[in-house]
mmCIF file of C-alpha atoms in Angstrom:
data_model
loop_
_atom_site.group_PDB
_atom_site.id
_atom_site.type_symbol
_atom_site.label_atom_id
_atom_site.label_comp_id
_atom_site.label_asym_id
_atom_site.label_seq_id
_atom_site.Cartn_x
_atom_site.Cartn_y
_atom_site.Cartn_z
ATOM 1 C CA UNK A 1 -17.468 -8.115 17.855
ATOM 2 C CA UNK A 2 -16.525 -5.084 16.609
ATOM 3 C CA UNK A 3 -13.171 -5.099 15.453
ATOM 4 C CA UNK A 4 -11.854 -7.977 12.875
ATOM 5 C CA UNK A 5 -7.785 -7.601 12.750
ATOM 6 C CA UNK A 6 -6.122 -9.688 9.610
ATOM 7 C CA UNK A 7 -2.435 -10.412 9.807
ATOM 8 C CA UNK A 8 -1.532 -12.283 6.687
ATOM 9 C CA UNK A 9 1.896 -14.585 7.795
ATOM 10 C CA UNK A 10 4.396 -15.700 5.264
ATOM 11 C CA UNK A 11 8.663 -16.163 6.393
ATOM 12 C CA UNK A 12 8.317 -13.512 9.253
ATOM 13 C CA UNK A 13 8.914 -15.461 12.430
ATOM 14 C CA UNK A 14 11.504 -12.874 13.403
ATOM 15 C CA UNK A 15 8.929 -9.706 13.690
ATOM 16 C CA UNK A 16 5.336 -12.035 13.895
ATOM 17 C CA UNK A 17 5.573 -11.861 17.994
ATOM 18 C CA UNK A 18 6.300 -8.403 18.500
ATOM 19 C CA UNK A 19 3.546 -7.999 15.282
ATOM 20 C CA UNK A 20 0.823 -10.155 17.858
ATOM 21 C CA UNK A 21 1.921 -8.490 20.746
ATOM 22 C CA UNK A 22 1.096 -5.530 19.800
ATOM 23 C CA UNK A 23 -2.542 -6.037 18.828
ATOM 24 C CA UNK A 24 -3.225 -7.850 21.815
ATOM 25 C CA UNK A 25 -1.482 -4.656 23.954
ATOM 26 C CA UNK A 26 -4.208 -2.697 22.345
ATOM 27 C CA UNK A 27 -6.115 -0.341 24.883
ATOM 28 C CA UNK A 28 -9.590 -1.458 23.087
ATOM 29 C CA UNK A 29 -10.666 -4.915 23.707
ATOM 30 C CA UNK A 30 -13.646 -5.981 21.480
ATOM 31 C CA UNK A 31 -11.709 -7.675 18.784
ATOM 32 C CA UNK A 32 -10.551 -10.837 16.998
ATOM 33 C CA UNK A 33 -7.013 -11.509 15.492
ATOM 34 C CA UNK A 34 -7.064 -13.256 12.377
ATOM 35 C CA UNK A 35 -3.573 -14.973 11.775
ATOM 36 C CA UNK A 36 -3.641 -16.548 8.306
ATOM 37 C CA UNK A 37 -0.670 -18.518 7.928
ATOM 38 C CA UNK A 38 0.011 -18.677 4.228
ATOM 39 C CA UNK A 39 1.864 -21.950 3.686
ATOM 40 C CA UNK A 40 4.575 -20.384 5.617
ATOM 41 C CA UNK A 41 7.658 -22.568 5.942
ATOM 42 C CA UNK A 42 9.234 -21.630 8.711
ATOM 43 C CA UNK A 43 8.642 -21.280 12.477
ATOM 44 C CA UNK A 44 5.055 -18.968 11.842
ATOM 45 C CA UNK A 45 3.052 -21.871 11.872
ATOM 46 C CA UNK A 46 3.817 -23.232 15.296
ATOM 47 C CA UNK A 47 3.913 -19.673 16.653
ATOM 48 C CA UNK A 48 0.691 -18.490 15.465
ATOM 49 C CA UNK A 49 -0.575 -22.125 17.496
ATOM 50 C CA UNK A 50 1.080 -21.129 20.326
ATOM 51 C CA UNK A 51 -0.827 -17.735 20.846
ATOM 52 C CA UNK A 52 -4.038 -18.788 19.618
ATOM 53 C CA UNK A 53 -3.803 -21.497 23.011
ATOM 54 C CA UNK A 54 -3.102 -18.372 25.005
ATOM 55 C CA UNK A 55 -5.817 -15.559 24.153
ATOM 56 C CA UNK A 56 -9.626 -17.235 22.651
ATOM 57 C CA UNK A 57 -9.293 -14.050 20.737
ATOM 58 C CA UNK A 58 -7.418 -15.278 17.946
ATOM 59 C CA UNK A 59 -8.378 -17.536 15.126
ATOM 60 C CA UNK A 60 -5.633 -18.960 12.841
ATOM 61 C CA UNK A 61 -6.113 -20.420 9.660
ATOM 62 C CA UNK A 62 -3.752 -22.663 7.268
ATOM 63 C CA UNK A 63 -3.306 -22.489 3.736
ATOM 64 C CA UNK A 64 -1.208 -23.609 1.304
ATOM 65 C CA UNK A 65 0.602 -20.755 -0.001
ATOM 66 C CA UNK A 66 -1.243 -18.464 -2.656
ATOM 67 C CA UNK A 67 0.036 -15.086 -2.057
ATOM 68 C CA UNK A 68 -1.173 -11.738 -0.009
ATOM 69 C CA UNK A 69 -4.452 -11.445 -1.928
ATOM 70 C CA UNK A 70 -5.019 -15.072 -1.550
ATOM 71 C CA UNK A 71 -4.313 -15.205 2.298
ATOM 72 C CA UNK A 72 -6.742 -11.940 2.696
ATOM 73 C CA UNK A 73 -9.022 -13.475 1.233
ATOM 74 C CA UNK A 74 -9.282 -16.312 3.635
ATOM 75 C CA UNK A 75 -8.841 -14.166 6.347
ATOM 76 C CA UNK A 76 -11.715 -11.598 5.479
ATOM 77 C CA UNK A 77 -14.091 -14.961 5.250
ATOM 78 C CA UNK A 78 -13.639 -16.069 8.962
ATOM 79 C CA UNK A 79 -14.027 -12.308 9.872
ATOM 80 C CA UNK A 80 -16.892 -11.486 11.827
ATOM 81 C CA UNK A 81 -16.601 -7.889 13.380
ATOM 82 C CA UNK A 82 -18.264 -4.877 12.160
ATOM 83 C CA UNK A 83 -14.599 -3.262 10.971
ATOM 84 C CA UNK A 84 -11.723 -4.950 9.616
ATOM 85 C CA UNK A 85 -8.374 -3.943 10.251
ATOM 86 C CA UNK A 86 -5.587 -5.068 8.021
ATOM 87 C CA UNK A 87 -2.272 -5.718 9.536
ATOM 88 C CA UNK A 88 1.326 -6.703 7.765
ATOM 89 C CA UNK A 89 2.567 -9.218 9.889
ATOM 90 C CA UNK A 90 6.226 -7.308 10.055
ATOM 91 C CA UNK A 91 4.610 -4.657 11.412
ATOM 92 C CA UNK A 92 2.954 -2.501 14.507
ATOM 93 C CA UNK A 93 0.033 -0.722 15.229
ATOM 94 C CA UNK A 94 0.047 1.666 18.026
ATOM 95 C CA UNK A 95 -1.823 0.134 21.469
ATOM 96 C CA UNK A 96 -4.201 2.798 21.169
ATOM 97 C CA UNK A 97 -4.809 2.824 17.238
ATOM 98 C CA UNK A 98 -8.563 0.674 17.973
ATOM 99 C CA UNK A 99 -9.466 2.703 20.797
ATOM 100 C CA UNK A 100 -8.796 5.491 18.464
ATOM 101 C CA UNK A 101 -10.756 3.940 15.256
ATOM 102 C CA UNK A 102 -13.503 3.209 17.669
ATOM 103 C CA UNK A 103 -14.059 6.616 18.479
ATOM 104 C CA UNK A 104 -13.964 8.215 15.303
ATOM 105 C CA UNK A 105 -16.773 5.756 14.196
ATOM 106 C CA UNK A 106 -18.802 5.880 16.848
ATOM 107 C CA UNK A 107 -18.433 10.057 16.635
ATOM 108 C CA UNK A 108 -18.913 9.996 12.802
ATOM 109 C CA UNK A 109 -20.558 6.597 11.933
ATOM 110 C CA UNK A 110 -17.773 6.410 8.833
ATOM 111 C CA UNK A 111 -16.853 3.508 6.444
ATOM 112 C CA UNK A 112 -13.103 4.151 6.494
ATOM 113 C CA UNK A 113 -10.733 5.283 8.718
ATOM 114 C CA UNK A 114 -7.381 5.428 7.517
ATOM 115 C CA UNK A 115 -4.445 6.541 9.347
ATOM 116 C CA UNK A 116 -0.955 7.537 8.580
ATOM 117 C CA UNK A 117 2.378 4.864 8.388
ATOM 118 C CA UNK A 118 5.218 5.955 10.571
ATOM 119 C CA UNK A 119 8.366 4.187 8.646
ATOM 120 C CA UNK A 120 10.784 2.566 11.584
ATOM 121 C CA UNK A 121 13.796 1.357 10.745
ATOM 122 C CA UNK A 122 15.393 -0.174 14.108
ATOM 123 C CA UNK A 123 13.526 1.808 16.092
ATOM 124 C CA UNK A 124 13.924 5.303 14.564
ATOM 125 C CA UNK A 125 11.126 6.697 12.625
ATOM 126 C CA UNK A 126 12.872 7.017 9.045
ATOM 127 C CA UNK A 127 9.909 9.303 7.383
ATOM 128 C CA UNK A 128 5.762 9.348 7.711
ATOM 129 C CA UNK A 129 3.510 8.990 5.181
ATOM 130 C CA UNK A 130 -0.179 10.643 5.262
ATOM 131 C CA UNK A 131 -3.459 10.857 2.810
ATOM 132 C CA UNK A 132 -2.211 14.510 2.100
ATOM 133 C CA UNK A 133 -5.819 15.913 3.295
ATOM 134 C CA UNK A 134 -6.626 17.803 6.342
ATOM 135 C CA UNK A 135 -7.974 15.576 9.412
ATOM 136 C CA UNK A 136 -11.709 15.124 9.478
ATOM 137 C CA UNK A 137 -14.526 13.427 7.848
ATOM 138 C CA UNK A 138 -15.520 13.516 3.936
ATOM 139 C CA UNK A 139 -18.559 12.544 2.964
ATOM 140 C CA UNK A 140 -20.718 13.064 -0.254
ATOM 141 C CA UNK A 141 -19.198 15.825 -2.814
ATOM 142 C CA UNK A 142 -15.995 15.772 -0.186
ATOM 143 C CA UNK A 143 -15.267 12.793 -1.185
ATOM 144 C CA UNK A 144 -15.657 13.830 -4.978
ATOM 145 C CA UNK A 145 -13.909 16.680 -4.767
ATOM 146 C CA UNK A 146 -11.184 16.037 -2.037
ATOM 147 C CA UNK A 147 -10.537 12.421 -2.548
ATOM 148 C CA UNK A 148 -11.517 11.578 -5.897
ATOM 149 C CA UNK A 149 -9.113 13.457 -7.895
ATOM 150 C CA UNK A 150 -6.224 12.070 -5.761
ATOM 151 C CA UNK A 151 -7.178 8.052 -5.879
ATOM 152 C CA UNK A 152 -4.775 7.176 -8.252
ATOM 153 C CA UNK A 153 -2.483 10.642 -9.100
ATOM 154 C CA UNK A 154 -3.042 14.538 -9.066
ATOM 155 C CA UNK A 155 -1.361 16.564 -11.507
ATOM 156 C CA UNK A 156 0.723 17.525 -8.766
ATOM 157 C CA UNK A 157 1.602 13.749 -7.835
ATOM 158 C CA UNK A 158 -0.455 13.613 -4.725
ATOM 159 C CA UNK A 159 -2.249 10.814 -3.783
ATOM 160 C CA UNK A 160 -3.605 8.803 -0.796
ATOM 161 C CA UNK A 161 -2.344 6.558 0.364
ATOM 162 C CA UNK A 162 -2.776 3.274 -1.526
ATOM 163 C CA UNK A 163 -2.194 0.944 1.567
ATOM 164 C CA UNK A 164 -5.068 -1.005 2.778
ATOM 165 C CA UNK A 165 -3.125 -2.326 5.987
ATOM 166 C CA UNK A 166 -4.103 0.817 8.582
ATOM 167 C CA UNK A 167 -7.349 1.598 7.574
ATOM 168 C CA UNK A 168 -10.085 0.173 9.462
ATOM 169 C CA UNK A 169 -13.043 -0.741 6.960
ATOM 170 C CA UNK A 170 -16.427 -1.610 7.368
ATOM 171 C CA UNK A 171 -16.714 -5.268 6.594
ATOM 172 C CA UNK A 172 -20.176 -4.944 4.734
ATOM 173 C CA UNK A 173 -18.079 -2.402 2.250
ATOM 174 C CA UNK A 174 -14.987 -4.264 2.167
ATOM 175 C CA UNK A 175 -16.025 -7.882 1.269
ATOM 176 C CA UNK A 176 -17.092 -7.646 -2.020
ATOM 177 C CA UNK A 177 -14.274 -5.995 -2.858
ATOM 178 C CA UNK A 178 -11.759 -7.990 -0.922
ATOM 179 C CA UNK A 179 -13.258 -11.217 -2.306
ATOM 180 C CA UNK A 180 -12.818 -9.517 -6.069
ATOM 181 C CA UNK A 181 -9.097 -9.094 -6.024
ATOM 182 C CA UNK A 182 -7.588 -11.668 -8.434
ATOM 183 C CA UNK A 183 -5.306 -13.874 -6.729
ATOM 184 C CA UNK A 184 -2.662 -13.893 -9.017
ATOM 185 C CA UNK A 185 -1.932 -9.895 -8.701
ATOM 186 C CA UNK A 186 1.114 -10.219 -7.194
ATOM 187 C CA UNK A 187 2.234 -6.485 -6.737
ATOM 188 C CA UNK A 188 -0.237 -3.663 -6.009
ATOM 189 C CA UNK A 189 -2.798 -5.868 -4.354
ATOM 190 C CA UNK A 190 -3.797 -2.838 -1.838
ATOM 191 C CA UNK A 191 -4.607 -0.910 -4.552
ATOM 192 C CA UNK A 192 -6.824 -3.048 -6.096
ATOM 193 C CA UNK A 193 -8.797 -3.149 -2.915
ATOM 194 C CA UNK A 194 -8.335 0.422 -2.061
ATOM 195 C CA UNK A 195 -9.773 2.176 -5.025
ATOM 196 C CA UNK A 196 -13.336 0.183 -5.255
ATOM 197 C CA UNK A 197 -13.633 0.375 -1.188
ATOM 198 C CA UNK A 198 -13.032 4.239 -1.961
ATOM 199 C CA UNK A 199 -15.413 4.743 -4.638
ATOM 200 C CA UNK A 200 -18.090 2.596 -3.025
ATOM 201 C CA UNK A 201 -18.191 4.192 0.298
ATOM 202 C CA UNK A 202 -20.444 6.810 1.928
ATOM 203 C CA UNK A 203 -18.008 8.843 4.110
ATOM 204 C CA UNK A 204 -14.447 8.607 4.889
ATOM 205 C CA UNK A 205 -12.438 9.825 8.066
ATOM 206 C CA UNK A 206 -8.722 10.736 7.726
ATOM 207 C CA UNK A 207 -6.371 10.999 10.552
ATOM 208 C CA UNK A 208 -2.760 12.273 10.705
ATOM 209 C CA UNK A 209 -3.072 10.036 14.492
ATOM 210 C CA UNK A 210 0.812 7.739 13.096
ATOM 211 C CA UNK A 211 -0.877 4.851 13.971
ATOM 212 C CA UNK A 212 0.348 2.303 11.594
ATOM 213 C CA UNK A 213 4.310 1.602 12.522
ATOM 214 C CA UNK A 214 5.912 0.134 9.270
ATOM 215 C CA UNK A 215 8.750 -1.796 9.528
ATOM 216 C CA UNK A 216 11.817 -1.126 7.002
ATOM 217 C CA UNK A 217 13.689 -3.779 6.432
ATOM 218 C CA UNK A 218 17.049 -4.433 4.936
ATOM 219 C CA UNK A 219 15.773 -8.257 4.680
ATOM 220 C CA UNK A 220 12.590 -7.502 2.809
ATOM 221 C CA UNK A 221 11.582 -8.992 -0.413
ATOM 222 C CA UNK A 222 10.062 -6.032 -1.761
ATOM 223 C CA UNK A 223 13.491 -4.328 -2.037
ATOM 224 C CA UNK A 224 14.469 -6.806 -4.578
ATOM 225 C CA UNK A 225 14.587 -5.400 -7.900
ATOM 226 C CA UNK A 226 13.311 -6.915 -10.335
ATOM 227 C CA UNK A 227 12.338 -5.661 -14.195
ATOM 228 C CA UNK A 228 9.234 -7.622 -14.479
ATOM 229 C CA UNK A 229 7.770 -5.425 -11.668
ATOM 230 C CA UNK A 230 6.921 -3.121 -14.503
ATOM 231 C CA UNK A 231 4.404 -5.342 -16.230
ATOM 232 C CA UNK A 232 3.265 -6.704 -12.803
ATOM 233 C CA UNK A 233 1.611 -3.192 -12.549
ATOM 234 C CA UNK A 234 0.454 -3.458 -16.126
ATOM 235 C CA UNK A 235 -1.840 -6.272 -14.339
ATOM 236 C CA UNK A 236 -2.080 -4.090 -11.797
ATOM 237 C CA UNK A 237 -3.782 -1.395 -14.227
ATOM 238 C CA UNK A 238 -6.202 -3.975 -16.310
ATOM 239 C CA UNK A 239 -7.662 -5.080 -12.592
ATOM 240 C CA UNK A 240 -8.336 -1.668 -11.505
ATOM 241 C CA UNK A 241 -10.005 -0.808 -14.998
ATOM 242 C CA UNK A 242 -12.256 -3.728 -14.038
ATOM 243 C CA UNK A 243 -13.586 -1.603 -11.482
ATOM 244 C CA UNK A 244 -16.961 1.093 -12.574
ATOM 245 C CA UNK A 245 -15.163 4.143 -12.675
ATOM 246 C CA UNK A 246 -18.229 6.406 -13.626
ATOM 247 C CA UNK A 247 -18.107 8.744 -10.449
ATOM 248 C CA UNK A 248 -13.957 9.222 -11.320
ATOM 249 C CA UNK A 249 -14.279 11.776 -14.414
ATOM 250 C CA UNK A 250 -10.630 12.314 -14.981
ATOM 251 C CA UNK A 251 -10.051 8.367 -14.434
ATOM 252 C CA UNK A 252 -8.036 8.210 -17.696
ATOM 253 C CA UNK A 253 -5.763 10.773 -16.976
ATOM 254 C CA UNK A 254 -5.002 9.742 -13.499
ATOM 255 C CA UNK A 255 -4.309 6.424 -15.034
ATOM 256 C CA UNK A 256 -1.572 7.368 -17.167
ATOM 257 C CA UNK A 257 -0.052 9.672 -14.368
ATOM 258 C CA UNK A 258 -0.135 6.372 -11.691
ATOM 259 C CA UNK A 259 1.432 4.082 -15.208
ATOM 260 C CA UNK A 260 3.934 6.477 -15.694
ATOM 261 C CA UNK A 261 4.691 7.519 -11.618
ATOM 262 C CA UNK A 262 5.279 3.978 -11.393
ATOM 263 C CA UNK A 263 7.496 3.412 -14.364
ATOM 264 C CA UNK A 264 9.322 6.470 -12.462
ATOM 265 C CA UNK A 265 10.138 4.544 -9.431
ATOM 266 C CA UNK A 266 11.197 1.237 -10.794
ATOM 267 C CA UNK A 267 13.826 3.220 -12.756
ATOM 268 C CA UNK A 268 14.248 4.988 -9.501
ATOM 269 C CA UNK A 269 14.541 2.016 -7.352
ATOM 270 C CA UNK A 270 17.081 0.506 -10.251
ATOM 271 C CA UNK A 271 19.072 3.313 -9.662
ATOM 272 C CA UNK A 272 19.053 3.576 -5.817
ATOM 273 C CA UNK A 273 20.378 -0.177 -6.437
ATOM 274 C CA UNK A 274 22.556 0.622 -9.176
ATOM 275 C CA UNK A 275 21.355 -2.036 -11.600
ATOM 276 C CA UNK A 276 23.177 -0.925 -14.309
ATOM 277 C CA UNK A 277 22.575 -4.137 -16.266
ATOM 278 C CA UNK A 278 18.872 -3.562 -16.148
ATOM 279 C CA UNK A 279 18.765 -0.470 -17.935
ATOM 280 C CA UNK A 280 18.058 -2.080 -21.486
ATOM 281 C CA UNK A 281 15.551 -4.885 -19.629
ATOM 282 C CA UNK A 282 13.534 -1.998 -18.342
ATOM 283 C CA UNK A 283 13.442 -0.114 -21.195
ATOM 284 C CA UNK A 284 12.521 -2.841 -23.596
ATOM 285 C CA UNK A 285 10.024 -3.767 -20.873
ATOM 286 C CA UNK A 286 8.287 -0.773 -20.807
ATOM 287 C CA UNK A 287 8.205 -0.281 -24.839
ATOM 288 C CA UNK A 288 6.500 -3.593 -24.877
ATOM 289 C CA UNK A 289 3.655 -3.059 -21.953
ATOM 290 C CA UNK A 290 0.944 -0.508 -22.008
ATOM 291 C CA UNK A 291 2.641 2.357 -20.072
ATOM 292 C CA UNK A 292 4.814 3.323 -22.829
ATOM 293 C CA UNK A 293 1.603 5.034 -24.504
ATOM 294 C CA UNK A 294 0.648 6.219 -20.810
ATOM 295 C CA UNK A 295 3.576 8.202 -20.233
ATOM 296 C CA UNK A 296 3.244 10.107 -23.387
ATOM 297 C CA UNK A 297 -0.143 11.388 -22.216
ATOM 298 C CA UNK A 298 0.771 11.761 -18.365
ATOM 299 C CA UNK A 299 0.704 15.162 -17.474
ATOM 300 C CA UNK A 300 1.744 17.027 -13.931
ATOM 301 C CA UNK A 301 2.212 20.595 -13.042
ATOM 302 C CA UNK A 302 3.730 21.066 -9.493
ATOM 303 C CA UNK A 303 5.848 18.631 -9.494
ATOM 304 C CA UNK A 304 9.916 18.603 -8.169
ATOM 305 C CA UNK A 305 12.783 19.547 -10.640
ATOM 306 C CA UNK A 306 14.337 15.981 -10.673
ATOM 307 C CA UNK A 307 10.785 14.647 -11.024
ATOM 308 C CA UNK A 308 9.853 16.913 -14.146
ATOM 309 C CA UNK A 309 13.617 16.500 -15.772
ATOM 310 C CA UNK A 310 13.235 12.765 -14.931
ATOM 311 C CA UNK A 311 9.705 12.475 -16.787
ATOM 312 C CA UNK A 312 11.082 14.629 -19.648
ATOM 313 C CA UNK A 313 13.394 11.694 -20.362
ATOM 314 C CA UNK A 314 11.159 9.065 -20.306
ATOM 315 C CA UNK A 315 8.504 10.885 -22.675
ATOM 316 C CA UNK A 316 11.700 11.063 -25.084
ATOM 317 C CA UNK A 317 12.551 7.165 -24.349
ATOM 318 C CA UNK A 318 15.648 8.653 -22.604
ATOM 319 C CA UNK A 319 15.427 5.881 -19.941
ATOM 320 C CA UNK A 320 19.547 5.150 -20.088
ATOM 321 C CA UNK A 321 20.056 8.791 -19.553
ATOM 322 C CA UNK A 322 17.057 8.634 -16.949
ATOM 323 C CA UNK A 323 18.604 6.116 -15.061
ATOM 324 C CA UNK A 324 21.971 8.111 -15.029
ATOM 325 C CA UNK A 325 20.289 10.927 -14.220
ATOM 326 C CA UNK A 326 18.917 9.273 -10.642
ATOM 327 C CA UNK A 327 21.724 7.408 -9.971
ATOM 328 C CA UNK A 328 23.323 10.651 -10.428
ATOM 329 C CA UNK A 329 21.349 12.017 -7.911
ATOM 330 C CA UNK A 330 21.157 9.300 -5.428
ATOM 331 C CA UNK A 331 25.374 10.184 -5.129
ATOM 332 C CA UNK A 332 24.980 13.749 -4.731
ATOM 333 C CA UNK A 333 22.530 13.376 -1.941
ATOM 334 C CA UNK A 334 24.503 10.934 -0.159
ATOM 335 C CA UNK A 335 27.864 13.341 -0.650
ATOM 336 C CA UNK A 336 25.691 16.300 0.534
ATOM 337 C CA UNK A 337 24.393 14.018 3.681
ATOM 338 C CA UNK A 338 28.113 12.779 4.489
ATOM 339 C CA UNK A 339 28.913 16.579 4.814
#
């Protein structure tokens, strides 16, 4: 078995079947389909059944629900092919993306490939999202000097991408790690997974091929805001720092730049939303959590005008004048786009 695909299923029974269908359209064969229904109380269950009776290729497993690290997890333990491929289970993957990941193994003999997301919102791509790095292979003091300075943030706010769903991994390199993501990270669950797999591996293949098609949805939980996001990715921070960091020499810095990035778009996202009663949660918020300090010592160069004025605010706890400033924005680009 080569191939180990993970779909992790919680309240999606409108996108699961086209999400099955198109693993099981896929132009490479040698695979298994993990479907790990994660206490889901709807009609997920009773589909996943249906297509496990109709292709020996998939296994489903039943939890009760314990969350996307949890349901991983499970998955990654009933995984037996060489490379696992994580999958969102409101999402696509091209019919040729593990013909393609074959390939570039078999050609390189890599740990990681990771693609780039298309973003589809009703069947238009709405933007797509790459590593930022030329296509190819990076191995040894590539890896240092290409991808290492751009796990977590560049001065320039580059990074790649911290996604784990559209990579294939080698299961012997993503276990350990898998199986060491605390269950009760809620938010940021990829990354905590993503950074470790990065450090740990060997060589690592990047591919502009927009093989991972992710769905945008009007519906989805992760566009509610919510204030407490911000010290959700304070746990985020204390799990990564878990992680042995020695090969990462400016892992300090980059850690304040990804605390304070982040801080940026929740106050960002509040805005898009206009959450105008949040303003003094998130503030008070991020005064009480760690990032406060990390934003003071976050530092970028080429970074955009609304970005830098943005960042200027909250380094002066500005973040009422911040928020205006982006909700501001937000209007004049949606005037501008209107005309």
């Amino acid at each position: 078995m080569f191939f180990s695909v993970i779909v992790p299923v919680y309240k999606v029974e409108k996108y699961l079947p086209n999400c099955i269908e198109s693993v099981l359209n896929q132009t490479f064969s040698d695979f298994e389909l993990i479907l790990v229904d994660d206490g889901s109380p709807d009609r997920c269950p009773e589909i996943c059944e249906n297509y496990k009776e109709k292709d020996e290729r998939i296994k489903v497993v039943h939890k009760s629900n314990g969350g996307l690290a949890s349901a991983r997890r499970a998955g990654i333990r009933e995984a037996v092919g060489e490379y696992v491929f994580n999958l969102d289970s409101d999402d696509l993957i091209e019919n040729d993306t593990l013909e393609c990941a074959h390939k570039i193994i078999k050609d390189t003999s890599c740990e990681i490939v990771s693609f780039s997301y298309r973003w589809v919102k009703n069947g238009h791509t709405v933007s797509v999202t790459t590593d930022g790095l030329d296509e190819g292979l990076y191995a040894g003091k590539d890896i240092e000097n290409y991808i290492y300075p751009r796990l977590l943030m560049d001065k320039n706010m580059n990074h790649i991408s911290y996604y784990l769903s559209g990579k294939a991994v080698k299961r012997e390199l993503l276990t350990p790690h898998q199986l060491g993501v605390s269950e009760k990270i809620s938010l940021g669950e990829d990354l905590c997974c993503v950074v470790p797999c990065y450090l740990s591996a060997k060589s690592v293949y990047i591919s502009k091929k927009e093989a991972y098609l992710y769905t945008v949805r009007d519906d989805s939980l992760s566009k509610e805001f919510n204030a407490k996001q911000i010290f959700l990715i304070e746990d985020v921070i204390n799990e990564i720092r878990k992680t042995d960091m020695k090969n990462l020499i400016d892992f300090d810095e980059q850690l304040c730049r990804y605390s304070c990035f982040m801080c940026f778009a929740i106050l960002a996202s509040a805005a898009e939303g206009n959450h105008f009663k949040s303003i003094r949660t998130i503030k008070e918020n991020i005064e009480k959590s760690i990032h406060s300090k990390r934003i003071s010592c976050a530092e970028f160069e080429n970074i955009s005008l609304k970005s830098r004025i943005t960042i200027f605010l909250m380094k002066k706890k500005c973040y009422k004048v911040a928020f205006y400033f982006l909700n501001l924005c937000k209007n004049i680009k949606r005037v501008l786009k209107k005309g």
